[in-house]
PDB file of C-alpha atoms and ligand atoms in Angstrom:
ATOM      1  CA  MET A   1     -47.123 -23.685  -4.403  1.00 51.00           C
ATOM      2  CA  ARG A   2     -44.763 -25.802  -2.386  1.00 57.00           C
ATOM      3  CA  SER A   3     -42.080 -25.895  -5.092  1.00 58.00           C
ATOM      4  CA  SER A   4     -42.224 -22.151  -5.634  1.00 61.00           C
ATOM      5  CA  THR A   5     -41.817 -21.617  -1.892  1.00 61.00           C
ATOM      6  CA  LEU A   6     -38.783 -23.865  -1.955  1.00 56.00           C
ATOM      7  CA  LEU A   7     -37.360 -21.985  -4.930  1.00 56.00           C
ATOM      8  CA  LEU A   8     -37.854 -18.691  -3.137  1.00 57.00           C
ATOM      9  CA  ALA A   9     -36.097 -20.086  -0.079  1.00 55.00           C
ATOM     10  CA  LEU A  10     -33.166 -21.197  -2.220  1.00 52.00           C
ATOM     11  CA  LEU A  11     -32.964 -17.813  -3.880  1.00 52.00           C
ATOM     12  CA  LEU A  12     -32.963 -16.030  -0.543  1.00 53.00           C
ATOM     13  CA  ALA A  13     -30.328 -18.349   0.876  1.00 52.00           C
ATOM     14  CA  GLY A  14     -28.074 -18.355  -2.185  1.00 48.00           C
ATOM     15  CA  PRO A  15     -24.801 -16.474  -2.397  1.00 49.00           C
ATOM     16  CA  ALA A  16     -26.110 -14.376  -5.283  1.00 47.00           C
ATOM     17  CA  GLN A  17     -28.453 -12.420  -3.034  1.00 56.00           C
ATOM     18  CA  ALA A  18     -25.921  -9.613  -2.610  1.00 68.00           C
ATOM     19  CA  GLN A  19     -28.288  -7.363  -0.771  1.00 90.00           C
ATOM     20  CA  THR A  20     -25.346  -5.235   0.321  1.00 95.00           C
ATOM     21  CA  ARG A  21     -22.991  -3.547  -2.121  1.00 96.00           C
ATOM     22  CA  VAL A  22     -19.643  -1.911  -1.567  1.00 97.00           C
ATOM     23  CA  SER A  23     -18.094   0.578  -3.960  1.00 97.00           C
ATOM     24  CA  ASP A  24     -15.156   2.996  -4.075  1.00 97.00           C
ATOM     25  CA  ALA A  25     -13.201   1.038  -1.478  1.00 98.00           C
ATOM     26  CA  TRP A  26      -9.750   2.390  -0.704  1.00 98.00           C
ATOM     27  CA  VAL A  27      -7.105   2.237   1.960  1.00 97.00           C
ATOM     28  CA  ARG A  28      -4.674   4.976   2.879  1.00 97.00           C
ATOM     29  CA  ALA A  29      -1.062   4.119   2.109  1.00 97.00           C
ATOM     30  CA  THR A  30       1.395   3.745   4.975  1.00 97.00           C
ATOM     31  CA  VAL A  31       5.045   4.502   5.559  1.00 95.00           C
ATOM     32  CA  ALA A  32       7.452   1.770   6.652  1.00 94.00           C
ATOM     33  CA  GLN A  33       6.860   0.587  10.247  1.00 94.00           C
ATOM     34  CA  GLN A  34       3.440   2.254  10.411  1.00 96.00           C
ATOM     35  CA  LEU A  35       1.092  -0.093  12.241  1.00 96.00           C
ATOM     36  CA  GLY A  36      -2.340   1.307  11.506  1.00 97.00           C
ATOM     37  CA  THR A  37      -4.346   2.880   8.705  1.00 97.00           C
ATOM     38  CA  GLY A  38      -7.906   3.513   7.629  1.00 97.00           C
ATOM     39  CA  ALA A  39     -10.112   1.892   5.009  1.00 98.00           C
ATOM     40  CA  PHE A  40     -12.932   3.811   3.394  1.00 98.00           C
ATOM     41  CA  MET A  41     -15.813   2.963   1.082  1.00 98.00           C
ATOM     42  CA  ARG A  42     -19.451   3.365   0.266  1.00 98.00           C
ATOM     43  CA  ILE A  43     -21.795   0.651   1.558  1.00 98.00           C
ATOM     44  CA  THR A  44     -25.374   0.291   0.420  1.00 97.00           C
ATOM     45  CA  SER A  45     -27.645  -2.305   1.953  1.00 96.00           C
ATOM     46  CA  ALA A  46     -30.848  -2.799  -0.028  1.00 94.00           C
ATOM     47  CA  GLN A  47     -32.858  -4.179   2.891  1.00 92.00           C
ATOM     48  CA  GLY A  48     -30.841  -2.653   5.683  1.00 94.00           C
ATOM     49  CA  GLY A  49     -28.578  -4.294   8.199  1.00 96.00           C
ATOM     50  CA  ARG A  50     -25.547  -3.753  10.341  1.00 97.00           C
ATOM     51  CA  LEU A  51     -21.872  -4.061   9.587  1.00 98.00           C
ATOM     52  CA  VAL A  52     -20.752  -6.306  12.436  1.00 97.00           C
ATOM     53  CA  ALA A  53     -17.265  -7.524  11.564  1.00 97.00           C
ATOM     54  CA  VAL A  54     -14.260  -6.755   9.383  1.00 98.00           C
ATOM     55  CA  GLN A  55     -11.148  -8.739   8.569  1.00 98.00           C
ATOM     56  CA  SER A  56      -8.115  -8.324   6.366  1.00 98.00           C
ATOM     57  CA  PRO A  57      -5.117 -10.558   5.811  1.00 98.00           C
ATOM     58  CA  VAL A  58      -2.814  -7.506   5.999  1.00 98.00           C
ATOM     59  CA  ALA A  59      -3.861  -6.585   9.543  1.00 98.00           C
ATOM     60  CA  ARG A  60      -3.899  -8.490  12.804  1.00 98.00           C
ATOM     61  CA  ILE A  61      -6.889  -6.468  13.984  1.00 98.00           C
ATOM     62  CA  ALA A  62      -9.632  -4.754  11.998  1.00 98.00           C
ATOM     63  CA  GLU A  63     -12.370  -2.685  13.619  1.00 98.00           C
ATOM     64  CA  VAL A  64     -15.234  -0.386  12.740  1.00 98.00           C
ATOM     65  CA  HIS A  65     -14.465   3.069  14.107  1.00 97.00           C
ATOM     66  CA  GLU A  66     -16.394   6.233  14.684  1.00 97.00           C
ATOM     67  CA  MET A  67     -15.100   9.742  15.338  1.00 94.00           C
ATOM     68  CA  THR A  68     -16.180  11.509  18.506  1.00 90.00           C
ATOM     69  CA  MET A  69     -15.340  14.766  20.208  1.00 88.00           C
ATOM     70  CA  GLN A  70     -13.552  14.310  23.525  1.00 87.00           C
ATOM     71  CA  GLY A  71     -13.414  17.809  24.897  1.00 90.00           C
ATOM     72  CA  ASP A  72     -11.907  19.805  22.052  1.00 91.00           C
ATOM     73  CA  VAL A  73     -10.200  16.842  20.492  1.00 91.00           C
ATOM     74  CA  MET A  74     -11.455  14.555  17.769  1.00 89.00           C
ATOM     75  CA  ALA A  75     -10.855  10.980  18.792  1.00 93.00           C
ATOM     76  CA  MET A  76     -11.805   7.668  17.313  1.00 94.00           C
ATOM     77  CA  ARG A  77     -13.119   4.581  18.960  1.00 95.00           C
ATOM     78  CA  ALA A  78     -14.291   1.137  18.009  1.00 97.00           C
ATOM     79  CA  ILE A  79     -17.998   0.479  17.752  1.00 97.00           C
ATOM     80  CA  GLU A  80     -19.775  -2.867  17.910  1.00 96.00           C
ATOM     81  CA  SER A  81     -21.587  -2.380  14.631  1.00 97.00           C
ATOM     82  CA  LEU A  82     -22.449   0.216  12.027  1.00 98.00           C
ATOM     83  CA  GLU A  83     -26.090   0.713  11.121  1.00 97.00           C
ATOM     84  CA  LEU A  84     -26.892   0.428   7.402  1.00 97.00           C
ATOM     85  CA  PRO A  85     -30.299   1.943   6.698  1.00 96.00           C
ATOM     86  CA  PRO A  86     -32.279   0.312   3.866  1.00 95.00           C
ATOM     87  CA  GLY A  87     -31.302   1.622   0.449  1.00 95.00           C
ATOM     88  CA  LYS A  88     -29.307   4.545   1.812  1.00 96.00           C
ATOM     89  CA  PRO A  89     -25.581   4.633   1.059  1.00 97.00           C
ATOM     90  CA  VAL A  90     -23.346   4.901   4.102  1.00 98.00           C
ATOM     91  CA  VAL A  91     -20.045   6.548   3.269  1.00 97.00           C
ATOM     92  CA  LEU A  92     -16.953   5.710   5.287  1.00 97.00           C
ATOM     93  CA  ARG A  93     -14.450   8.526   4.859  1.00 95.00           C
ATOM     94  CA  PRO A  94     -11.563  10.291   6.562  1.00 93.00           C
ATOM     95  CA  GLY A  95     -12.915  12.258   9.518  1.00 91.00           C
ATOM     96  CA  GLY A  96     -15.994  10.055   9.759  1.00 94.00           C
ATOM     97  CA  HIS A  97     -16.760   6.394  10.195  1.00 97.00           C
ATOM     98  CA  HIS A  98     -13.986   4.208   8.890  1.00 97.00           C
ATOM     99  CA  LEU A  99     -12.529   0.760   9.109  1.00 98.00           C
ATOM    100  CA  MET A 100      -9.361   0.650  11.152  1.00 98.00           C
ATOM    101  CA  LEU A 101      -6.628  -1.753  10.176  1.00 98.00           C
ATOM    102  CA  MET A 102      -4.178  -2.304  13.026  1.00 98.00           C
ATOM    103  CA  GLY A 103      -1.160  -4.486  13.535  1.00 98.00           C
ATOM    104  CA  LEU A 104      -0.264  -4.176   9.880  1.00 98.00           C
ATOM    105  CA  LYS A 105       1.937  -6.997   8.647  1.00 97.00           C
ATOM    106  CA  GLN A 106       3.394  -5.049   5.754  1.00 96.00           C
ATOM    107  CA  GLN A 107       3.732  -1.560   4.333  1.00 97.00           C
ATOM    108  CA  LEU A 108       0.776  -0.636   2.124  1.00 97.00           C
ATOM    109  CA  LYS A 109       1.934   1.174  -0.992  1.00 97.00           C
ATOM    110  CA  ALA A 110      -0.106   3.263  -3.387  1.00 96.00           C
ATOM    111  CA  GLY A 111      -1.468   1.054  -6.135  1.00 96.00           C
ATOM    112  CA  ASP A 112      -1.521  -2.108  -3.997  1.00 97.00           C
ATOM    113  CA  THR A 113      -4.780  -3.950  -3.467  1.00 98.00           C
ATOM    114  CA  VAL A 114      -5.965  -4.860   0.027  1.00 98.00           C
ATOM    115  CA  PRO A 115      -8.545  -7.619   0.472  1.00 98.00           C
ATOM    116  CA  LEU A 116     -11.201  -6.897   3.071  1.00 98.00           C
ATOM    117  CA  THR A 117     -13.924  -9.182   4.344  1.00 98.00           C
ATOM    118  CA  LEU A 118     -17.037  -7.463   5.660  1.00 98.00           C
ATOM    119  CA  VAL A 119     -19.782  -9.259   7.544  1.00 97.00           C
ATOM    120  CA  VAL A 120     -23.210  -7.672   7.397  1.00 97.00           C
ATOM    121  CA  GLU A 121     -26.029  -8.903   9.573  1.00 96.00           C
ATOM    122  CA  GLY A 122     -29.400  -8.428   7.971  1.00 92.00           C
ATOM    123  CA  ARG A 123     -32.826  -8.686   9.400  1.00 80.00           C
ATOM    124  CA  GLU A 124     -33.619 -12.029  11.017  1.00 81.00           C
ATOM    125  CA  GLY A 125     -29.938 -12.228  11.902  1.00 86.00           C
ATOM    126  CA  ARG A 126     -28.894 -13.599   8.522  1.00 90.00           C
ATOM    127  CA  ARG A 127     -25.236 -12.882   7.845  1.00 94.00           C
ATOM    128  CA  GLU A 128     -23.808 -11.856   4.523  1.00 95.00           C
ATOM    129  CA  THR A 129     -20.081 -11.962   3.822  1.00 96.00           C
ATOM    130  CA  LEU A 130     -18.658  -9.466   1.350  1.00 97.00           C
ATOM    131  CA  GLU A 131     -15.242  -9.793  -0.215  1.00 97.00           C
ATOM    132  CA  VAL A 132     -13.939  -6.354  -1.087  1.00 97.00           C
ATOM    133  CA  LYS A 133     -10.801  -5.354  -2.939  1.00 97.00           C
ATOM    134  CA  ALA A 134      -9.667  -1.930  -1.772  1.00 98.00           C
ATOM    135  CA  VAL A 135      -7.094   0.042  -3.724  1.00 97.00           C
ATOM    136  CA  VAL A 136      -4.316   1.726  -1.772  1.00 97.00           C
ATOM    137  CA  LEU A 137      -4.185   5.468  -2.393  1.00 96.00           C
ATOM    138  CA  PRO A 138      -1.331   7.835  -1.511  1.00 92.00           C
ATOM    139  CA  LEU A 139      -0.993   9.190   2.020  1.00 83.00           C
ATOM    140  CA  GLY A 140      -2.464  12.580   1.192  1.00 78.00           C
ATOM    141  CA  ALA A 141      -5.508  11.114  -0.545  1.00 72.00           C
ATOM    142  CA  ASP A 142      -8.933  12.198   0.570  1.00 72.00           C
ATOM    143  CA  ALA A 143     -11.258  10.246  -1.681  1.00 64.00           C
ATOM    144  CA  PRO A 144     -11.023   8.628  -5.069  1.00 60.00           C
ATOM    145  CA  LYS A 145     -11.544  10.936  -8.010  1.00 53.00           C
ATOM    146  CA  ARG A 146     -14.373   9.618 -10.099  1.00 48.00           C
TER     147      ARG A 146
HETATM  148 CU1   CU B 201      -9.793   4.539  13.596  1.00 81.55          CU
END
């Protein structure tokens, strides 16, 4: 009994738990001198959680953004966290929730790969770190063709 409890604890604590999955990650290409762009993807959290932090080596600042109406104008703003309901994919896409990369250190060209680190806080406050490789798609891209 005791050893199986320990084993379960190790399994739950191990890096292989991967309760959250990211797919179809992409970043919109930039032109020279452009300082910000969006990153988009599908996130599925098996047990539910919240996306609480984002980082990328290509950007000085990375935030989770939502779109809101301010009068007649669509605007975006940073949010503290993004709710990930259990088992239900959350799609980040142009015009909706997205990750904002700001203070870009380099131009992002179509075909490049951008590393992103996502931190998801699960129930009981346990944090999961996801390393994501996002492909850079051309400026006019809307979503990856599958
Ligand atoms: Cu934004």
